[in-house]
Amino acid sequence: MKFIYIIIISFFSITSFGQTQKESKRALKKITFLHQLDSLKKAHPNWMIIQTTYSPDDSKTLNYDTNGLREIKNASQTITEKLLQKDSILEFRVSYIYLNGSKMPKNKIDSLRDEIKNKYTANVPFSELAKEYSDDPSAKNGGDLGWFPSGRMVASFESAIKAHKKDDLFFAEYVEGSREWYFVILKTHEDRKSEIITVGQIRNKKN
């Protein structure tokens, strides 16, 4: 099982790059809200207009001018970008051990989870336990999932995290159809609020 932070990008089909960079900038200056991007697409069907949402970490590094604009240049194109929406999200950070229920019976899972908990209580580092027991690729990182937003994980996993405090060790599971996922979770950080931004882009192909 692998969790991947997904940046959502919606593409608008195009037939050509007919606009200039100045025209792109002028058009984006006129809009303020995300819903106006659809009107811009309809008004300029041959322009390459894209909506992109940046992750919290990326959002922190981006700088816009007083009009909410910035330019991105590379070898093939110049991108004019307009900041259109900011959203506050809740993020979590845990380390975990994943036990695959399709590979072993439930009583074996229960026994392993108790064994892991007892070893952790006896001061065995969780990172070592993750490398020893976890069936997830995150085991090589000691089970650390990094920061992830609310809504990314299955509901039972997230609910268990919300119900516990930093440094708590606890169990969670998700069983549905052929998916039998069992977890030992260490909450390594307090929950935090972060900001994501959504932008409109117009791409100008270089001649």
PDB file of C-alpha atoms in Angstrom:
ATOM      1  CA  MET A   1       0.000   0.000   0.000  1.00  0.00           C
ATOM      2  CA  LYS A   2       1.445   3.301  -0.978  1.00  0.00           C
ATOM      3  CA  PHE A   3       0.075   6.778  -0.219  1.00  0.00           C
ATOM      4  CA  ILE A   4       0.976   9.458  -2.641  1.00  0.00           C
ATOM      5  CA  TYR A   5       0.341  13.148  -2.193  1.00  0.00           C
ATOM      6  CA  ILE A   6      -1.587  14.140  -5.367  1.00  0.00           C
ATOM      7  CA  ILE A   7      -1.544  17.645  -6.814  1.00  0.00           C
ATOM      8  CA  ILE A   8      -4.736  17.996  -8.819  1.00  0.00           C
ATOM      9  CA  ILE A   9      -4.317  19.535 -12.278  1.00  0.00           C
ATOM     10  CA  SER A  10      -7.213  19.906 -14.706  1.00  0.00           C
ATOM     11  CA  PHE A  11      -6.322  20.431 -18.345  1.00  0.00           C
ATOM     12  CA  PHE A  12      -8.280  22.327 -20.966  1.00  0.00           C
ATOM     13  CA  SER A  13      -7.973  20.980 -24.496  1.00  0.00           C
ATOM     14  CA  ILE A  14      -6.349  23.286 -27.008  1.00  0.00           C
ATOM     15  CA  THR A  15      -5.702  23.542 -30.696  1.00  0.00           C
ATOM     16  CA  SER A  16      -3.014  26.224 -30.737  1.00  0.00           C
ATOM     17  CA  PHE A  17      -1.081  28.802 -28.741  1.00  0.00           C
ATOM     18  CA  GLY A  18      -2.469  31.971 -30.300  1.00  0.00           C
ATOM     19  CA  GLN A  19      -1.974  34.522 -27.543  1.00  0.00           C
ATOM     20  CA  THR A  20       1.004  36.642 -26.611  1.00  0.00           C
ATOM     21  CA  GLN A  21       2.457  36.872 -23.141  1.00  0.00           C
ATOM     22  CA  LYS A  22       1.107  40.413 -22.744  1.00  0.00           C
ATOM     23  CA  GLU A  23      -2.385  39.244 -23.702  1.00  0.00           C
ATOM     24  CA  SER A  24      -2.175  36.432 -21.171  1.00  0.00           C
ATOM     25  CA  LYS A  25      -1.164  38.813 -18.415  1.00  0.00           C
ATOM     26  CA  ARG A  26      -3.902  41.272 -19.338  1.00  0.00           C
ATOM     27  CA  ALA A  27      -6.553  38.540 -19.328  1.00  0.00           C
ATOM     28  CA  LEU A  28      -5.497  37.134 -15.955  1.00  0.00           C
ATOM     29  CA  LYS A  29      -5.424  40.597 -14.388  1.00  0.00           C
ATOM     30  CA  LYS A  30      -9.143  40.903 -15.093  1.00  0.00           C
ATOM     31  CA  ILE A  31     -10.162  37.850 -13.058  1.00  0.00           C
ATOM     32  CA  THR A  32     -10.192  37.551  -9.287  1.00  0.00           C
ATOM     33  CA  PHE A  33     -12.020  34.333  -8.443  1.00  0.00           C
ATOM     34  CA  LEU A  34     -11.534  30.708  -9.429  1.00  0.00           C
ATOM     35  CA  HIS A  35     -14.943  30.343 -11.081  1.00  0.00           C
ATOM     36  CA  GLN A  36     -14.006  33.118 -13.526  1.00  0.00           C
ATOM     37  CA  LEU A  37     -11.389  30.847 -15.051  1.00  0.00           C
ATOM     38  CA  ASP A  38     -14.130  28.881 -16.829  1.00  0.00           C
ATOM     39  CA  SER A  39     -15.392  32.064 -18.477  1.00  0.00           C
ATOM     40  CA  LEU A  40     -11.857  32.840 -19.591  1.00  0.00           C
ATOM     41  CA  LYS A  41     -11.573  29.399 -21.177  1.00  0.00           C
ATOM     42  CA  LYS A  42     -14.817  29.922 -23.081  1.00  0.00           C
ATOM     43  CA  ALA A  43     -13.720  33.351 -24.270  1.00  0.00           C
ATOM     44  CA  HIS A  44     -10.379  32.020 -25.532  1.00  0.00           C
ATOM     45  CA  PRO A  45     -10.901  28.408 -26.684  1.00  0.00           C
ATOM     46  CA  ASN A  46      -7.528  28.259 -28.443  1.00  0.00           C
ATOM     47  CA  TRP A  47      -5.508  29.315 -25.415  1.00  0.00           C
ATOM     48  CA  MET A  48      -3.874  26.788 -23.124  1.00  0.00           C
ATOM     49  CA  ILE A  49      -5.517  27.591 -19.789  1.00  0.00           C
ATOM     50  CA  ILE A  50      -4.846  25.341 -16.805  1.00  0.00           C
ATOM     51  CA  GLN A  51      -6.049  25.191 -13.199  1.00  0.00           C
ATOM     52  CA  THR A  52      -3.463  23.932 -10.708  1.00  0.00           C
ATOM     53  CA  THR A  53      -3.494  23.382  -6.945  1.00  0.00           C
ATOM     54  CA  TYR A  54      -0.160  23.581  -5.123  1.00  0.00           C
ATOM     55  CA  SER A  55       0.678  21.556  -2.032  1.00  0.00           C
ATOM     56  CA  PRO A  56       1.253  23.371   1.304  1.00  0.00           C
ATOM     57  CA  ASP A  57       5.041  23.011   1.027  1.00  0.00           C
ATOM     58  CA  ASP A  58       5.062  24.379  -2.525  1.00  0.00           C
ATOM     59  CA  SER A  59       2.637  27.173  -1.603  1.00  0.00           C
ATOM     60  CA  LYS A  60       5.105  28.534   0.951  1.00  0.00           C
ATOM     61  CA  THR A  61       7.802  29.056  -1.682  1.00  0.00           C
ATOM     62  CA  LEU A  62       5.769  30.947  -4.292  1.00  0.00           C
ATOM     63  CA  ASN A  63       5.870  34.734  -4.664  1.00  0.00           C
ATOM     64  CA  TYR A  64       3.270  36.813  -6.512  1.00  0.00           C
ATOM     65  CA  ASP A  65       3.175  40.513  -7.368  1.00  0.00           C
ATOM     66  CA  THR A  66       0.546  42.973  -6.131  1.00  0.00           C
ATOM     67  CA  ASN A  67      -1.849  41.743  -8.846  1.00  0.00           C
ATOM     68  CA  GLY A  68      -1.429  38.133  -7.740  1.00  0.00           C
ATOM     69  CA  LEU A  69       0.632  37.327 -10.832  1.00  0.00           C
ATOM     70  CA  ARG A  70       3.942  35.609 -11.482  1.00  0.00           C
ATOM     71  CA  GLU A  71       5.776  34.278 -14.539  1.00  0.00           C
ATOM     72  CA  ILE A  72       7.505  30.949 -15.013  1.00  0.00           C
ATOM     73  CA  LYS A  73       9.928  30.592 -17.908  1.00  0.00           C
ATOM     74  CA  ASN A  74      11.547  27.484 -19.337  1.00  0.00           C
ATOM     75  CA  ALA A  75      13.084  26.448 -22.640  1.00  0.00           C
ATOM     76  CA  SER A  76       9.783  25.769 -24.412  1.00  0.00           C
ATOM     77  CA  GLN A  77       7.250  28.158 -22.904  1.00  0.00           C
ATOM     78  CA  THR A  78       6.435  31.064 -20.628  1.00  0.00           C
ATOM     79  CA  ILE A  79       3.678  30.514 -18.075  1.00  0.00           C
ATOM     80  CA  THR A  80       1.684  33.425 -16.708  1.00  0.00           C
ATOM     81  CA  GLU A  81       0.046  32.468 -13.422  1.00  0.00           C
ATOM     82  CA  LYS A  82      -2.666  34.144 -11.308  1.00  0.00           C
ATOM     83  CA  LEU A  83      -3.360  33.343  -7.659  1.00  0.00           C
ATOM     84  CA  LEU A  84      -7.126  32.788  -7.407  1.00  0.00           C
ATOM     85  CA  GLN A  85      -7.910  30.947  -4.192  1.00  0.00           C
ATOM     86  CA  LYS A  86      -6.409  30.101  -0.800  1.00  0.00           C
ATOM     87  CA  ASP A  87      -7.743  27.274   1.357  1.00  0.00           C
ATOM     88  CA  SER A  88      -6.868  26.243   4.894  1.00  0.00           C
ATOM     89  CA  ILE A  89      -6.437  22.510   5.448  1.00  0.00           C
ATOM     90  CA  LEU A  90      -5.627  20.277   8.409  1.00  0.00           C
ATOM     91  CA  GLU A  91      -2.501  18.135   8.135  1.00  0.00           C
ATOM     92  CA  PHE A  92      -1.266  15.162  10.129  1.00  0.00           C
ATOM     93  CA  ARG A  93       2.041  13.401  10.585  1.00  0.00           C
ATOM     94  CA  VAL A  94       2.499   9.876  11.882  1.00  0.00           C
ATOM     95  CA  SER A  95       4.746   6.870  11.549  1.00  0.00           C
ATOM     96  CA  TYR A  96       3.047   3.554  11.045  1.00  0.00           C
ATOM     97  CA  ILE A  97       3.432  -0.162  10.548  1.00  0.00           C
ATOM     98  CA  TYR A  98       1.199  -1.778   7.941  1.00  0.00           C
ATOM     99  CA  LEU A  99       0.220  -5.421   8.361  1.00  0.00           C
ATOM    100  CA  ASN A 100      -1.380  -7.044   5.320  1.00  0.00           C
ATOM    101  CA  GLY A 101      -4.421  -9.062   6.371  1.00  0.00           C
ATOM    102  CA  SER A 102      -4.509 -10.897   3.048  1.00  0.00           C
ATOM    103  CA  LYS A 103      -1.201 -12.554   3.945  1.00  0.00           C
ATOM    104  CA  MET A 104      -2.001 -13.728   7.475  1.00  0.00           C
ATOM    105  CA  PRO A 105      -5.046 -14.523   9.649  1.00  0.00           C
ATOM    106  CA  LYS A 106      -6.591 -11.983  12.017  1.00  0.00           C
ATOM    107  CA  ASN A 107      -5.367 -13.754  15.153  1.00  0.00           C
ATOM    108  CA  LYS A 108      -1.807 -13.490  13.812  1.00  0.00           C
ATOM    109  CA  ILE A 109      -2.345  -9.774  13.123  1.00  0.00           C
ATOM    110  CA  ASP A 110      -3.590  -9.229  16.688  1.00  0.00           C
ATOM    111  CA  SER A 111      -0.622 -11.116  18.093  1.00  0.00           C
ATOM    112  CA  LEU A 112       1.849  -9.074  16.036  1.00  0.00           C
ATOM    113  CA  ARG A 113       0.276  -5.773  17.002  1.00  0.00           C
ATOM    114  CA  ASP A 114       0.509  -6.656  20.693  1.00  0.00           C
ATOM    115  CA  GLU A 115       4.097  -7.795  20.177  1.00  0.00           C
ATOM    116  CA  ILE A 116       4.993  -4.506  18.486  1.00  0.00           C
ATOM    117  CA  LYS A 117       3.306  -2.481  21.223  1.00  0.00           C
ATOM    118  CA  ASN A 118       5.147  -4.383  23.950  1.00  0.00           C
ATOM    119  CA  LYS A 119       8.505  -3.870  22.243  1.00  0.00           C
ATOM    120  CA  TYR A 120       7.817  -0.161  21.818  1.00  0.00           C
ATOM    121  CA  THR A 121       6.850   0.104  25.490  1.00  0.00           C
ATOM    122  CA  ALA A 122      10.173  -1.582  26.255  1.00  0.00           C
ATOM    123  CA  ASN A 123      11.924   1.315  24.442  1.00  0.00           C
ATOM    124  CA  VAL A 124      12.603  -0.321  21.089  1.00  0.00           C
ATOM    125  CA  PRO A 125      12.570   2.608  18.594  1.00  0.00           C
ATOM    126  CA  PHE A 126       9.473   2.660  16.414  1.00  0.00           C
ATOM    127  CA  SER A 127      11.631   3.175  13.323  1.00  0.00           C
ATOM    128  CA  GLU A 128      13.327  -0.169  13.975  1.00  0.00           C
ATOM    129  CA  LEU A 129       9.984  -1.877  14.521  1.00  0.00           C
ATOM    130  CA  ALA A 130       8.678  -0.475  11.239  1.00  0.00           C
ATOM    131  CA  LYS A 131      11.661  -1.850   9.355  1.00  0.00           C
ATOM    132  CA  GLU A 132      11.159  -5.244  10.988  1.00  0.00           C
ATOM    133  CA  TYR A 133       7.395  -5.643  10.713  1.00  0.00           C
ATOM    134  CA  SER A 134       5.841  -3.292   8.144  1.00  0.00           C
ATOM    135  CA  ASP A 135       4.670  -4.467   4.713  1.00  0.00           C
ATOM    136  CA  ASP A 136       4.677  -0.899   3.372  1.00  0.00           C
ATOM    137  CA  PRO A 137       7.516   0.798   1.417  1.00  0.00           C
ATOM    138  CA  SER A 138       7.565   3.502   4.115  1.00  0.00           C
ATOM    139  CA  ALA A 139       9.321   0.949   6.336  1.00  0.00           C
ATOM    140  CA  LYS A 140      12.670   2.045   4.880  1.00  0.00           C
ATOM    141  CA  ASN A 141      11.938   5.511   6.339  1.00  0.00           C
ATOM    142  CA  GLY A 142      11.046   4.088   9.713  1.00  0.00           C
ATOM    143  CA  GLY A 143       7.351   4.199   8.825  1.00  0.00           C
ATOM    144  CA  ASP A 144       7.264   8.003   8.570  1.00  0.00           C
ATOM    145  CA  LEU A 145       4.498   9.166   6.213  1.00  0.00           C
ATOM    146  CA  GLY A 146       5.485  12.819   6.248  1.00  0.00           C
ATOM    147  CA  TRP A 147       2.811  15.505   6.393  1.00  0.00           C
ATOM    148  CA  PHE A 148      -0.459  14.642   4.662  1.00  0.00           C
ATOM    149  CA  PRO A 149      -3.793  16.476   4.406  1.00  0.00           C
ATOM    150  CA  SER A 150      -7.149  15.570   5.858  1.00  0.00           C
ATOM    151  CA  GLY A 151      -9.122  13.475   3.385  1.00  0.00           C
ATOM    152  CA  ARG A 152      -6.214  11.662   1.782  1.00  0.00           C
ATOM    153  CA  MET A 153      -6.289   8.513   3.899  1.00  0.00           C
ATOM    154  CA  VAL A 154      -9.140   6.071   4.464  1.00  0.00           C
ATOM    155  CA  ALA A 155     -11.647   7.398   7.011  1.00  0.00           C
ATOM    156  CA  SER A 156     -10.908   4.879   9.777  1.00  0.00           C
ATOM    157  CA  PHE A 157      -7.178   5.661   9.597  1.00  0.00           C
ATOM    158  CA  GLU A 158      -7.728   9.410   9.813  1.00  0.00           C
ATOM    159  CA  SER A 159     -10.373   9.126  12.547  1.00  0.00           C
ATOM    160  CA  ALA A 160      -7.971   7.162  14.716  1.00  0.00           C
ATOM    161  CA  ILE A 161      -5.288   9.824  14.245  1.00  0.00           C
ATOM    162  CA  LYS A 162      -7.680  12.643  15.146  1.00  0.00           C
ATOM    163  CA  ALA A 163      -8.698  10.814  18.322  1.00  0.00           C
ATOM    164  CA  HIS A 164      -5.134  10.629  19.664  1.00  0.00           C
ATOM    165  CA  LYS A 165      -2.443  12.989  20.861  1.00  0.00           C
ATOM    166  CA  LYS A 166       1.221  13.369  19.982  1.00  0.00           C
ATOM    167  CA  ASP A 167       3.335  10.400  21.152  1.00  0.00           C
ATOM    168  CA  ASP A 168       0.317   8.061  21.432  1.00  0.00           C
ATOM    169  CA  LEU A 169       0.721   4.545  20.028  1.00  0.00           C
ATOM    170  CA  PHE A 170      -2.525   2.987  18.814  1.00  0.00           C
ATOM    171  CA  PHE A 171      -4.149   0.565  16.377  1.00  0.00           C
ATOM    172  CA  ALA A 172      -6.411   1.150  13.364  1.00  0.00           C
ATOM    173  CA  GLU A 173      -7.778  -0.998  10.575  1.00  0.00           C
ATOM    174  CA  TYR A 174      -9.592  -0.825   7.265  1.00  0.00           C
ATOM    175  CA  VAL A 175     -11.404  -3.918   6.043  1.00  0.00           C
ATOM    176  CA  GLU A 176     -13.488  -3.753   2.885  1.00  0.00           C
ATOM    177  CA  GLY A 177     -13.767  -6.497   0.274  1.00  0.00           C
ATOM    178  CA  SER A 178     -10.310  -7.854  -0.472  1.00  0.00           C
ATOM    179  CA  ARG A 179      -8.653  -5.001   1.405  1.00  0.00           C
ATOM    180  CA  GLU A 180      -7.620  -6.065   4.879  1.00  0.00           C
ATOM    181  CA  TRP A 181      -5.327  -3.360   6.174  1.00  0.00           C
ATOM    182  CA  TYR A 182      -4.162  -3.291   9.784  1.00  0.00           C
ATOM    183  CA  PHE A 183      -2.006  -0.596  11.335  1.00  0.00           C
ATOM    184  CA  VAL A 184       0.110   0.191  14.354  1.00  0.00           C
ATOM    185  CA  ILE A 185       0.400   3.983  14.443  1.00  0.00           C
ATOM    186  CA  LEU A 186       2.664   6.367  16.337  1.00  0.00           C
ATOM    187  CA  LYS A 187       1.483   9.977  16.276  1.00  0.00           C
ATOM    188  CA  THR A 188       4.760  11.849  15.958  1.00  0.00           C
ATOM    189  CA  HIS A 189       3.483  15.435  15.595  1.00  0.00           C
ATOM    190  CA  GLU A 190       0.565  17.581  16.672  1.00  0.00           C
ATOM    191  CA  ASP A 191      -1.983  18.310  13.942  1.00  0.00           C
ATOM    192  CA  ARG A 192      -1.333  21.552  12.071  1.00  0.00           C
ATOM    193  CA  LYS A 193      -3.227  23.934   9.828  1.00  0.00           C
ATOM    194  CA  SER A 194      -1.667  24.693   6.459  1.00  0.00           C
ATOM    195  CA  GLU A 195      -2.588  26.611   3.346  1.00  0.00           C
ATOM    196  CA  ILE A 196      -2.939  25.423  -0.232  1.00  0.00           C
ATOM    197  CA  ILE A 197      -3.353  27.750  -3.180  1.00  0.00           C
ATOM    198  CA  THR A 198      -5.159  27.289  -6.472  1.00  0.00           C
ATOM    199  CA  VAL A 199      -4.040  29.222  -9.524  1.00  0.00           C
ATOM    200  CA  GLY A 200      -4.956  29.797 -13.128  1.00  0.00           C
ATOM    201  CA  GLN A 201      -2.207  29.494 -15.717  1.00  0.00           C
ATOM    202  CA  ILE A 202      -1.942  30.557 -19.336  1.00  0.00           C
ATOM    203  CA  ARG A 203       0.912  28.956 -21.232  1.00  0.00           C
ATOM    204  CA  ASN A 204       2.661  30.715 -24.103  1.00  0.00           C
ATOM    205  CA  LYS A 205       4.712  28.514 -26.391  1.00  0.00           C
ATOM    206  CA  LYS A 206       8.026  30.004 -27.464  1.00  0.00           C
ATOM    207  CA  ASN A 207       8.601  30.306 -31.191  1.00  0.00           C
TER     208      ASN A 207
END
